[in-house]
Structure formats: structure tokens, C-alpha cells
Coordinates of C-alpha atoms in Angstrom, one line a residue:
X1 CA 1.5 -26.1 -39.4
X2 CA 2.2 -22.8 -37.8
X3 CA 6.1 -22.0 -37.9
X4 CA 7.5 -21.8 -34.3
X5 CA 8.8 -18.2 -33.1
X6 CA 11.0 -17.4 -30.6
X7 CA 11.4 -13.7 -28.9
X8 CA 13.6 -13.0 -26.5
X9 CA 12.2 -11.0 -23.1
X10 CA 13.8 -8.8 -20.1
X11 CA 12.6 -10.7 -17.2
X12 CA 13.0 -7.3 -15.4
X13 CA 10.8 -4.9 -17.8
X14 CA 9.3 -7.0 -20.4
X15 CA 11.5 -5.3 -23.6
X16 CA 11.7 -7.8 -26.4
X17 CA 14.8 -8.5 -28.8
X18 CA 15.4 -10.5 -31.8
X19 CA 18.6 -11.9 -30.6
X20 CA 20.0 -12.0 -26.6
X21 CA 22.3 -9.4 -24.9
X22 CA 23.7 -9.6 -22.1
X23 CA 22.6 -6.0 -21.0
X24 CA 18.9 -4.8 -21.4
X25 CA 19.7 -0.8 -23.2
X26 CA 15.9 -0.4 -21.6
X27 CA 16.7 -0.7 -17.9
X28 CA 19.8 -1.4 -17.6
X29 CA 19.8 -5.0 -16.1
X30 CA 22.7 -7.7 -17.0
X31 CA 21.3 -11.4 -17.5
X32 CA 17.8 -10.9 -17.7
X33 CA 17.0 -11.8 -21.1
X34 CA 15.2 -14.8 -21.7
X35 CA 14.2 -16.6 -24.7
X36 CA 10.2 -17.6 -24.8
X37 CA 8.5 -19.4 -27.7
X38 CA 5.8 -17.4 -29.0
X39 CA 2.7 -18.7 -31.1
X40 CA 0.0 -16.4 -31.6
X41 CA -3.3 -16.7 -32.8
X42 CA -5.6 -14.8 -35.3
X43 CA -8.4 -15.2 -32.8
X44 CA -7.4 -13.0 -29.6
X45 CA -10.9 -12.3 -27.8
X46 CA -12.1 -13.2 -24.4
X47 CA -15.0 -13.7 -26.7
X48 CA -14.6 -15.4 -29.9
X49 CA -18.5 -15.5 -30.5
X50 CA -18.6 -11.6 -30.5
X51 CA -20.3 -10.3 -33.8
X52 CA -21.6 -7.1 -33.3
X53 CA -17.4 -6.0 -32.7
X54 CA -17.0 -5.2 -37.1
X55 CA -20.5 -2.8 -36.5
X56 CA -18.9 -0.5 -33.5
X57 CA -18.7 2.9 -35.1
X58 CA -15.0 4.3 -34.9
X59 CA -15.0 7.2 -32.1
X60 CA -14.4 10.5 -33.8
X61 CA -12.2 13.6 -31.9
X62 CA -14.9 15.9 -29.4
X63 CA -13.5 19.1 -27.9
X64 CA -13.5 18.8 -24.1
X65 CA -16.0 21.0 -23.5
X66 CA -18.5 19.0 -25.6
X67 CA -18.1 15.8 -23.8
X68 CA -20.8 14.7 -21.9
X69 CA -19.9 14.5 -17.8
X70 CA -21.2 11.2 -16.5
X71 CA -21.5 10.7 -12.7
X72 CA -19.1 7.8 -11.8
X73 CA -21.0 4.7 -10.1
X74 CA -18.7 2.7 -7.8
X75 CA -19.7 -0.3 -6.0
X76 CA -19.5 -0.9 -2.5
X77 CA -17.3 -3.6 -1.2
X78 CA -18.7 -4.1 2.0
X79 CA -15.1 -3.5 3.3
X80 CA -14.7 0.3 5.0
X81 CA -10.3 0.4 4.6
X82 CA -11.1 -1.3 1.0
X83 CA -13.7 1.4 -0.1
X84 CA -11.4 4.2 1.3
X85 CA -7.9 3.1 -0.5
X86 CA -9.9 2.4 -3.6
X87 CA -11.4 6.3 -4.0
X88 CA -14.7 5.1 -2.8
X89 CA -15.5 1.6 -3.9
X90 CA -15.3 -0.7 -6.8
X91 CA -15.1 1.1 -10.1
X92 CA -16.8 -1.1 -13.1
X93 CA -15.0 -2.2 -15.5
X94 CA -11.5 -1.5 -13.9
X95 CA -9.0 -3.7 -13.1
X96 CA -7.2 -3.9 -10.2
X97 CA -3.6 -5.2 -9.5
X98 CA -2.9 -6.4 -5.7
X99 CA 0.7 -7.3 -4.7
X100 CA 2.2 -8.5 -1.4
X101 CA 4.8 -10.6 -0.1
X102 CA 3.8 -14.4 0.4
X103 CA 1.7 -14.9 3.4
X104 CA 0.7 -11.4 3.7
X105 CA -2.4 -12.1 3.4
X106 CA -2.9 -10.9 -0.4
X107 CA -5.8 -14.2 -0.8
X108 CA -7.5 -13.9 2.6
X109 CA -8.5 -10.3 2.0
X110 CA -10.2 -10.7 -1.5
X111 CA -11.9 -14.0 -0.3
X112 CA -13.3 -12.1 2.7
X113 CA -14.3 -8.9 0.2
X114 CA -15.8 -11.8 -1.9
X115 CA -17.8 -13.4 0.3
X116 CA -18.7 -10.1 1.5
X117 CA -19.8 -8.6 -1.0
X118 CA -23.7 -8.4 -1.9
X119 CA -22.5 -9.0 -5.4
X120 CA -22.7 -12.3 -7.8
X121 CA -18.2 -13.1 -7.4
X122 CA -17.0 -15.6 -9.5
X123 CA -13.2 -16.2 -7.6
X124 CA -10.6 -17.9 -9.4
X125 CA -7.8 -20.0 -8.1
X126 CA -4.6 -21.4 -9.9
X127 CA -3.0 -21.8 -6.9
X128 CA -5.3 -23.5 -4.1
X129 CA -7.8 -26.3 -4.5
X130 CA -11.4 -26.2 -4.2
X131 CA -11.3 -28.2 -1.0
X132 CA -8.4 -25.4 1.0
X133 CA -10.5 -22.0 0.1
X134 CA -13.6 -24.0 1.5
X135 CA -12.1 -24.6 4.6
X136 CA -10.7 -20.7 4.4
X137 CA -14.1 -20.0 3.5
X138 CA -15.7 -21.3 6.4
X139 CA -13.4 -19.7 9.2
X140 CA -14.1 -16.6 7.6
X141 CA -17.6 -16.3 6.5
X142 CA -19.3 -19.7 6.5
X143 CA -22.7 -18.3 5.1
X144 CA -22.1 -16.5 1.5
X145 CA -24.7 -17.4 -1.1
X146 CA -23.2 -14.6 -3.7
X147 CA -19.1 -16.6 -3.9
X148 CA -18.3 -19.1 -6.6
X149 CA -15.3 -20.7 -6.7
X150 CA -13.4 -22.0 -9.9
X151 CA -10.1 -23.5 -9.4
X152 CA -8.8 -23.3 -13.3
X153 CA -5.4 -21.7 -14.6
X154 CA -6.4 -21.5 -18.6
X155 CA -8.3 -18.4 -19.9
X156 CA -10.6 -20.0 -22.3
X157 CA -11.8 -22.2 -19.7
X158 CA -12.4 -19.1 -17.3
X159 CA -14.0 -17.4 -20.1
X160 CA -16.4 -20.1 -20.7
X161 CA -17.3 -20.5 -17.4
X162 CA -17.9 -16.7 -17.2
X163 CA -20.3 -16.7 -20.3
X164 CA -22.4 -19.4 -17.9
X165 CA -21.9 -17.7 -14.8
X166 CA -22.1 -14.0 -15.5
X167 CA -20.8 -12.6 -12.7
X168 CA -20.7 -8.6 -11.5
X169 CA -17.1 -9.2 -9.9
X170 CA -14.1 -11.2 -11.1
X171 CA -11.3 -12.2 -8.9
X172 CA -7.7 -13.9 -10.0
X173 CA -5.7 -15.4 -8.0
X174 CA -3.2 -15.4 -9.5
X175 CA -2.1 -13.7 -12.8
X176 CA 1.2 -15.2 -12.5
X177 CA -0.6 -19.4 -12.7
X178 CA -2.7 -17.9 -15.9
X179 CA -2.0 -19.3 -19.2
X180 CA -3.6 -19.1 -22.9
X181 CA -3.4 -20.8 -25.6
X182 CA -2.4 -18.0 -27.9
X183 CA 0.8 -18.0 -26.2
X184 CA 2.8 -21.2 -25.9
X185 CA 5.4 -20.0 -23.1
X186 CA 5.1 -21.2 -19.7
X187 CA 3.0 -20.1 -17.1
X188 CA 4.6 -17.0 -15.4
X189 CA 6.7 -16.2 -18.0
X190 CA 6.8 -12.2 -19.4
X191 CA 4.5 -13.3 -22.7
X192 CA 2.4 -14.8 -20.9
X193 CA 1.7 -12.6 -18.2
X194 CA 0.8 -9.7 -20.4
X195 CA -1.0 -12.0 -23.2
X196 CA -3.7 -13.5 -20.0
X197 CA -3.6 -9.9 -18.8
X198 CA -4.6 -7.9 -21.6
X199 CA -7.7 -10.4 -22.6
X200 CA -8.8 -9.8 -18.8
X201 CA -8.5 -6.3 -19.5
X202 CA -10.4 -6.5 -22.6
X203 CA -13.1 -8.6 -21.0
X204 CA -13.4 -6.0 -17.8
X205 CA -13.7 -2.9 -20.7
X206 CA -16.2 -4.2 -22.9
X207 CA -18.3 -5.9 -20.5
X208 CA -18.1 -3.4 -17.5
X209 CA -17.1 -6.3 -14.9
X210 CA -14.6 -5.5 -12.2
X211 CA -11.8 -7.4 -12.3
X212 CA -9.2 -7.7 -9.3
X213 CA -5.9 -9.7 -9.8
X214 CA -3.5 -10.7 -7.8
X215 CA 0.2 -10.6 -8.3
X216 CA 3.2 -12.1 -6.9
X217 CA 6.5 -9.6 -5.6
X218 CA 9.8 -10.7 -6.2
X219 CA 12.5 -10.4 -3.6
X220 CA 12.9 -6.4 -4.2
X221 CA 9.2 -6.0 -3.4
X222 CA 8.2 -5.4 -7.1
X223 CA 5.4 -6.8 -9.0
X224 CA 6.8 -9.9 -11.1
X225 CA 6.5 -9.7 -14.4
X226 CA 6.6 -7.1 -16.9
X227 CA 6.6 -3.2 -15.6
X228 CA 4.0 -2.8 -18.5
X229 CA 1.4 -4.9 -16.2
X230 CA 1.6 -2.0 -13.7
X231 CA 0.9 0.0 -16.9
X232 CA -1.8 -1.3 -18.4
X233 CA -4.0 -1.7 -15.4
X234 CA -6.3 1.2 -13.5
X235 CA -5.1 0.8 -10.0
X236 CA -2.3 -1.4 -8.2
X237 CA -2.2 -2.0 -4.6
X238 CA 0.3 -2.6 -2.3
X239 CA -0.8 -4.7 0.8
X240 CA 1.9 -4.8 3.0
X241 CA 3.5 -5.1 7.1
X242 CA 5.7 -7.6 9.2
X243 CA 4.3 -11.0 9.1
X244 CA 5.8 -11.2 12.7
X245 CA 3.1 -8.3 13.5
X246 CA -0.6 -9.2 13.2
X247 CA -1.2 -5.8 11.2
X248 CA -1.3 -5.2 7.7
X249 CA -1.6 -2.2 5.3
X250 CA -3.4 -1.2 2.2
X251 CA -2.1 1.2 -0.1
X252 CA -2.7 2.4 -3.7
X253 CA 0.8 3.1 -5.6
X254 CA -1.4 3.9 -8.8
X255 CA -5.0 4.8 -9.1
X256 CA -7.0 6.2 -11.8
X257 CA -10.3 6.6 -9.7
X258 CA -9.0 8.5 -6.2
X259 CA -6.0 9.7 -4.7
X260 CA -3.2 7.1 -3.5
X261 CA -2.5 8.9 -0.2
X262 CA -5.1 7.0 1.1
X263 CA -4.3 3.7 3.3
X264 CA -6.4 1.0 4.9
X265 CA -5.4 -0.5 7.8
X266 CA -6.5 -4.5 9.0
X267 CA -5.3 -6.4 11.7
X268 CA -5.2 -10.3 11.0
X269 CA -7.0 -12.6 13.0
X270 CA -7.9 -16.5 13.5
X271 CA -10.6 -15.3 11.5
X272 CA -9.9 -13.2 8.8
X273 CA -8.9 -9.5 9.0
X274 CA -10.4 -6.9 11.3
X275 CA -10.7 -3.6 9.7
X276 CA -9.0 -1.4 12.2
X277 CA -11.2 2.3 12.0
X278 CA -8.8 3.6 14.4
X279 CA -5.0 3.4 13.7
X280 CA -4.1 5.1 16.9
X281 CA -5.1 2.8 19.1
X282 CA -2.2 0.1 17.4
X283 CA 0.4 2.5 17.6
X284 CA 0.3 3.3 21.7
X285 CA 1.1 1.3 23.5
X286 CA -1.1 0.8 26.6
X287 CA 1.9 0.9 29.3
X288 CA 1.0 2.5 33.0
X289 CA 4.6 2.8 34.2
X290 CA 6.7 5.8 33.3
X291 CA 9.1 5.3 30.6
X292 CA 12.1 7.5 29.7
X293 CA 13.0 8.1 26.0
X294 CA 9.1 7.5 24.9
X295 CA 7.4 10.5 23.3
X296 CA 4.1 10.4 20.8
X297 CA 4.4 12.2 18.1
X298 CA 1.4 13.2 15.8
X299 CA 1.5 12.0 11.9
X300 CA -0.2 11.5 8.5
X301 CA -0.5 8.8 6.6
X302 CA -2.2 9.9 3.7
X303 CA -5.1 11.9 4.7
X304 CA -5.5 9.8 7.9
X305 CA -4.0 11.4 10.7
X306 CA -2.2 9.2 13.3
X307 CA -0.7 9.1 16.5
X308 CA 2.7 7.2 16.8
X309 CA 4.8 6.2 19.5
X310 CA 8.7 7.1 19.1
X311 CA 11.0 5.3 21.6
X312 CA 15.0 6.0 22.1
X313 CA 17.8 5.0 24.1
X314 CA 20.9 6.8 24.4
X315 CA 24.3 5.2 26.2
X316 CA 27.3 5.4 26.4
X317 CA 29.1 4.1 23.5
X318 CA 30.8 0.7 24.9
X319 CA 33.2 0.7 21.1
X320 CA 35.3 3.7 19.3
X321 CA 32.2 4.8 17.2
X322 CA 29.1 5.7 18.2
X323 CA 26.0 4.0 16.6
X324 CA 23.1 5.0 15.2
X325 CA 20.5 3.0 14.4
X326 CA 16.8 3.5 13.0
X327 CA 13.8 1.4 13.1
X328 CA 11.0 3.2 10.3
X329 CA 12.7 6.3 10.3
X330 CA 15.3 8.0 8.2
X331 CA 18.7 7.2 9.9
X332 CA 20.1 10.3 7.6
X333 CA 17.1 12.5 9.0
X334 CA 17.9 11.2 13.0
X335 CA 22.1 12.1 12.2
X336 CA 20.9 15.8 11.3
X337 CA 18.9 16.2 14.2
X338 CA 21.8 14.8 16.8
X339 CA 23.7 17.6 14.8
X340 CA 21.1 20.2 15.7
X341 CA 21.3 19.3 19.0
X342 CA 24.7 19.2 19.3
X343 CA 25.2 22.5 17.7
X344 CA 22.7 24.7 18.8
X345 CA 21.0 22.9 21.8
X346 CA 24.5 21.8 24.0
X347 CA 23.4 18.5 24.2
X348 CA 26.8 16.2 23.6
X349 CA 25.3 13.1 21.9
X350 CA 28.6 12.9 19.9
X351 CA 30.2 9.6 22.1
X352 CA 26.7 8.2 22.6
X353 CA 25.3 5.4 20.6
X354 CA 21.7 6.2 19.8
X355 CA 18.8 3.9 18.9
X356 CA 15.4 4.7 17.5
X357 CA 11.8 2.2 17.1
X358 CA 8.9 3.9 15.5
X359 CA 6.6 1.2 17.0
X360 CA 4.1 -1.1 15.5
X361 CA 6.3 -1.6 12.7
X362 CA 5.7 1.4 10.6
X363 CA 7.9 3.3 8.6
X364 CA 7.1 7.1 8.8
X365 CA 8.9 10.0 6.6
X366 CA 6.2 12.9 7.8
X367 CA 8.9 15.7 9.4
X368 CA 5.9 16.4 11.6
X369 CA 7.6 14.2 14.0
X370 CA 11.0 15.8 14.1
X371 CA 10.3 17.1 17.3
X372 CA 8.7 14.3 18.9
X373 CA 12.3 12.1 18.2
X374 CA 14.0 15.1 20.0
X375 CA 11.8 14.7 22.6
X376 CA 12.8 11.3 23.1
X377 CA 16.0 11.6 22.6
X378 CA 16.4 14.1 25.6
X379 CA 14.2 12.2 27.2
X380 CA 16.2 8.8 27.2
X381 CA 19.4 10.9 27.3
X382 CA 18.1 12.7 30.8
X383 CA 16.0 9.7 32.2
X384 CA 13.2 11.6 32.5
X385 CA 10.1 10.4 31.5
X386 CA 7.1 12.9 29.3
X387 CA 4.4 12.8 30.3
X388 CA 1.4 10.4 29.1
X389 CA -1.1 13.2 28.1
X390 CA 1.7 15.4 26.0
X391 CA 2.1 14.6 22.5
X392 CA 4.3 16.8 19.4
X393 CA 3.9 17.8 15.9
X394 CA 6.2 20.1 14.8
X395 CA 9.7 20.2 12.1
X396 CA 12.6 21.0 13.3
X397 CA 14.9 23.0 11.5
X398 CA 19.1 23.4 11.1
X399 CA 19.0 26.2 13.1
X400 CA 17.0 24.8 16.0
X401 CA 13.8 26.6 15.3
X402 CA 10.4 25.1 15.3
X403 CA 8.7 25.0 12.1
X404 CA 5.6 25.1 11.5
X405 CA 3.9 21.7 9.5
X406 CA 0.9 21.0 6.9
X407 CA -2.8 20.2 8.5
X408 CA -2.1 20.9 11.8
X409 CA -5.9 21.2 12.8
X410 CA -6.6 17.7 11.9
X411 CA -3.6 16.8 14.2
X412 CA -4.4 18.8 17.3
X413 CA -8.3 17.1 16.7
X414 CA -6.8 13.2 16.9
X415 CA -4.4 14.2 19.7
X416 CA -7.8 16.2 21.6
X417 CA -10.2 13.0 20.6
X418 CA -7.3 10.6 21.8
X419 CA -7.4 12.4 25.2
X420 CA -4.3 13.9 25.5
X421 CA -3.8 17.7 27.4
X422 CA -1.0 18.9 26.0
X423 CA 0.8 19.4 21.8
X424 CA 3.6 21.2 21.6
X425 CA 3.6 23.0 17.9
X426 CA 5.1 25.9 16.3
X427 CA 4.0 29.0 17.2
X428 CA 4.6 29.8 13.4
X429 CA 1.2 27.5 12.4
X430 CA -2.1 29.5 11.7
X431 CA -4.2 27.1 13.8
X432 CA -8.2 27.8 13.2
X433 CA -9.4 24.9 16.2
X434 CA -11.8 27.2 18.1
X435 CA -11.6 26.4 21.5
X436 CA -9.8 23.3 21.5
X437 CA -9.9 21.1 24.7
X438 CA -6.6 20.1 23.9
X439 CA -4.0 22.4 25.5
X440 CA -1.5 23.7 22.7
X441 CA 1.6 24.8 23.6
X442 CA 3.5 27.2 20.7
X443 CA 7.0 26.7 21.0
X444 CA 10.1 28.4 18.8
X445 CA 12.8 26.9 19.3
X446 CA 14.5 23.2 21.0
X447 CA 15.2 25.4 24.0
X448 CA 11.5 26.3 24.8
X449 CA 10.9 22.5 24.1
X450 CA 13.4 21.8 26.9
X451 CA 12.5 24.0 29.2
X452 CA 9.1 23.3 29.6
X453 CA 9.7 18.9 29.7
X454 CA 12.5 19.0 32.0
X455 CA 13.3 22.3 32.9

């Protein structure tokens, strides 16, 4: 009979002791160590039946220049935002972390990518019967002859049913309801976890099968688990937004295929998610009257450029101290530029409580926009409204100047294929548009700015 072995585990980062502490000396966290019983077996494979493993020649060390380049073959997810955040498509072999908060709509994406895809899927579910992704199934895509389902939460079972199956794509959902028999902790626990998630990565490695998992967020918006499962697999995805707003985001945070300043965009419907091609068109809002303290500023997220809307109100402050409050932006960046104004513009904001929205419910840290908040600030603060058609991309700087700002071109194209006549930029930025429909207006400093909106 195998003795029994206990090992203690940060539920925060996964570090192991022999004995508790109250502090974990790895990251710093009081009364996270827990104490899980460990069993572990002399048979850890996704496949136990391999026998060719002992006759793999151990690699030997190549210089760099004698390795041979191989063209990387991705496959294509049917899904446009998916295929862009990823680098391109579906990498084989990798394996791909996707986190959210509940309800987000982590399962209703990879369901609609699986029974999208022109791919043999095998999708697996610890957490929803057979009988609810049918009926998810059908709202979304009632005619898929590539999508099996398997409800099981034990890895020998799912590996068994791979064996029969042999599918191209494997989806979890999720690693946090997996459990083997190696380990003989609970399901969700740190052993656990990492156990079920390193024989899925050893499946997707030696077989060259995609494998996406899902993972649950605790209340911080982390990954649960172990910060080694961020570690140990290729990409992670973040798929986040309000669930009071019907659109959603897609971002890489880690990706070994492509860049992670790229970000997919989806807005959720009755049924399923609509991939939204043009991000503009959710930020505007499609208002005919004349607002004051409304300006549109051009941004970037990623390497998608995006027009925003900014709104403000200024009033009188009815208490003793002004307020100033921020809705996705920076509330230190919006009390540097009331400063600015203050100081070298004349504008007293200094007894005025002052309230920004980026809308749509985005955050946005670009300082491209800088000059598009001032705009609506002086806007809201002189109840005068800007005008539809004139949009801003531009920094602003302590000393009231107008600085110039990255990829400017690719801003000034949006705003011209958007339809508006007039950006205001700095007349610092080396602009290379020929001919540009668009009317661009190259300004210096917050004075020129004022002069020419309500001068």
C-alpha cells in the first residue's frame, strides 16, 4: 500500500513547503498555505500504451544558424477577432489558456469557434451537461457535423475517449473541474490543477493537437490556480467587458505565436457573439442633437486604431472640495491636465467638480487623447458644443504644448474613412497621408486649440 504524502501549497502562487507558514517567502501572501494529499504514480502519460517513447533519440545542441527554418502552419478558426488576437490562427500543438469573469461569455465563444470550425472538435465539459450545451448548441449553430461533446471531469477517461475519437482540436472546459488519478487532492486544488495540466500539455506536444482551456478568475481578476499554469502554457487570453454592456473583448496577455497588442472585439447576442469588424461604430454614439462637453478623440488599441467618444461635465462644486471623477481613464492623468489648464491656459477649474466617461465601457491609457479630454472639458465648462465632423489626436504636455503621438497616419485614415472633416494634431507630427480628404488642422499649443472651437 502506497504511503500517504502530504505537501503543503500557496493557494496564491503554487510554492510548496514541507511544513505550513503563515507567510509565503515566494509572494508574500499571509494564509494561503494549504495542506493537499499527494499520491503520485510511476505511470504519468496521457498515453500509457506509448512504446516507441524509450527509442526517441536525445536532441543534441545545433548552432542557430544550422537549424532548419520551418514555415509555421496555423489553422483557421473560422472566427476573424479569434484569428487576429491569436497571431493568425490556431497554432498545433499549442495550448491555449482563456480566462474571464463568470458569465462573460468565456464557454459561448469556444462552443461557437467549435462548431465553427471545419475541424474534427472534441469539446469537453465538467461543468454543463450534455443536455444544456445542446440547447446552447442549437441557438448558436444548430447544423455542425465536425462538434463532439463529452461531459467528463477525469483525464484518463478523456484520454480514452481521445484515442477513439482522434480529434484535430481539443477544448476544456474547465481546467479548474479536471482531476487524475495520479493526484488524490480535490478537484481545483493547486496539485491538481498543474498535474491535469501538464499531461494536457504533454498530450498537445507530442501529438500536435491544439488544445484550448478554459480557466476560472478569482475576485482580483487572476487566473486561479497556480501562476506557473500561466507559465507553462503558449498563450493566455483574457476575454473581458461589463456584463451590463453587450460587448466583450479579446486580448492576449501572453503569446508565443504573435504579438499581444492585438484585440478582438464581439458583441453578445440572443444568438451567440457577433464579431464586430468595426470598433468605431460601438464607441459613437449615434446622437443628432448638439451636446456640450462631448469630443471624439482618435486611439489605439493594439494595432487597431479606434475612434472613442470622451464626455465631461464641469459644475460648480455644491461641497468644500471639488471632485474628480474618471470613468476608463486615468483620474491622476485628468488632475494633471486641469493643472495645465489652470496654469498655462487661464481656465479656473480649481472650485469645479469635474466628471469624465470614456463611453462604451472601455478603459483607454493611449495619451493620444489628451487633447480630446481638454476639448471636452472646455467644452462642458463653456456650453458649447464641437462639432460632429471634428475629432483630436494629439498629447498634451506640462507646458501646454501639443505633442506630437505614434502612428498618426493610421489615425487621420479611421477619422477620414469614419467621415469626419476636421483632426486637430500637432503640427510637430511628420504626417506622410497624401492628400487626405480629411481636413488636418496642426495646432501648438491649448491656446490654438481654443481659439479655433470657441474662439
Amino acid at each position: 500500500m502506497a504511503k500517504v504524502k502530504t505537501t503543503f501549497f500557496c493557494q496564491n502562487c503554487g510554492t510548496s513547503y514541507a511544513k505550513w507558514q503563515g507567510q509565503c517567502s515566494a509572494c508574500k501572501e499571509w494564509n494561503t498555505i494549504a495542506e493537499e494529499l499527494v499520491q503520485k504514480d510511476d505511470k504519468k502519460s496521457w498515453n500509457s500504451n506509448i512504446t516507441n517513447a524509450k527509442n526517441k533519440k536525445a536532441p543534441k545542441p545545433q548552432k542557430v544558424a544550422e537549424i532548419n527554418q520551418v514555415e509555421e502552419l496555423r489553422m483557421n478558426s473560422s472566427d476573424n477577432e479569434f484569428n487576429r488576437v491569436l497571431g493568425g490562427g490556431v497554432v498545433p500543438g499549442s495550448v491555449t489558456l482563456l480566462g474571464g469573469e463568470p458569465g462573460i461569455g468565456k464557454s459561448t465563444l469556444l462552443l461557437q469557434i467549435a462548431l465553427k470550425l471545419p475541424y474534427k472538435t472534441l469539446y469537453v465539459s465538467g461543468e454543463e451537461s450534455a443536455q444544456q450545451i445542446k440547447m446552447r448548441a442549437e441557438r448558436i449553430n444548430p447544423r455542425s457535423e465536425n462538434c463532439y461533446i463529452l461531459t467528463e471531469t477525469k483525464t484518463q477517461n478523456i484520454f480514452k475517449q481521445i484515442e477513439a475519437t482522434e480529434p484535430d482540436i481539443l477544448v476544456i472546459d474547465s481546467i479548474q473541474t479536471l482531476h487524475t488519478d495520479y493526484i488524490e487532492s480535490s478537484a481545483g486544488s493547486i496539485s491538481q490543477i498543474r498535474e491535469c495540466t501538464s499531461e494536457l500539455i504533454k498530450f498537445a506536444k507530442e501529438t500536435a493537437t491544439p488544445v484550448i482551456l478554459i480557466g476560472h478568475i478569482t475576485k482580483d481578476g487572476n487566473i486561479a490556480g497556480p501562476k506557473i499554469l500561466e507559465h507553462m502554457v503558449d498563450t493566455v487570453l483574457q476575454f473581458e467587458g461589463d456584463r451590463n454592456h453587450v460587448y466583450r473583448i479579446l486580448r492576449a496577455l501572453k503569446n508565443r505565436f504573435g504579438s499581444t497588442s492585438e484585440l478582438g472585439i464581439y458583441e453578445m447576442l440572443g444568438n451567440g457573439l457577433r464579431e464586430v469588424s468595426n470598433p468605431s461604430e460601438i464607441l459613437i454614439s449615434k446622437n443628432d442633437e448638439d451636446l456640450s462637453g462631448t469630443a471624439i478623440a482618435a486611439t489605439l488599441e493594439g494595432m487597431r486604431p479606434l475612434m472613442i467618444e470622451i464626455q465631461a461635465l464641469v459644475s460648480t462644486a455644491v461641497y468644500g472640495t471639488p471632485q474628480r471623477s474618471t470613468t476608463g481613464y486615468n483620474a491622476k492623468r485628468l488632475n494633471m491636465l486641469l493643472a495645465v489648464l489652470e496654469k498655462r491656459a487661464g481656465f479656473r477649474l480649481g472650485a469645479k467638480d469635474v466628471f469624465l466617461n470614456i463611453t462604451g465601457g472601455i478603459s483607454v491609457d493611449d495619451t493620444a487623447i489628451d487633447l480630446g479630454v481638454i476639448a471636452a472639458i472646455l467644452s462642458s465648462n463653456e456650453d458649447i458644443s464641437i462639432e460632429k465632423d471634428v475629432c483630436f489626436a494629439a498629447e498634451v504636455g506640462l507646458a501646454g504644448e501639443i505633442r506630437p503621438v505614434q502612428r498618426v497616419d493610421q489615425r487621420i485614415m479611421e477619422a477620414e474613412k469614419l467621415g469626419f472633416a476636421k483632426i486637430f494634431v500637432s503640427k510637430h507630427n511628420k504626417i506622410t497621408v497624401k492628400k487626405p480628404q480629411i481636413q488636418v488642422k496642426l495646432v501648438a499649443r491649448i491656446e490654438d486649440v481654443v481659439d479655433e472651437l470657441f474662439g
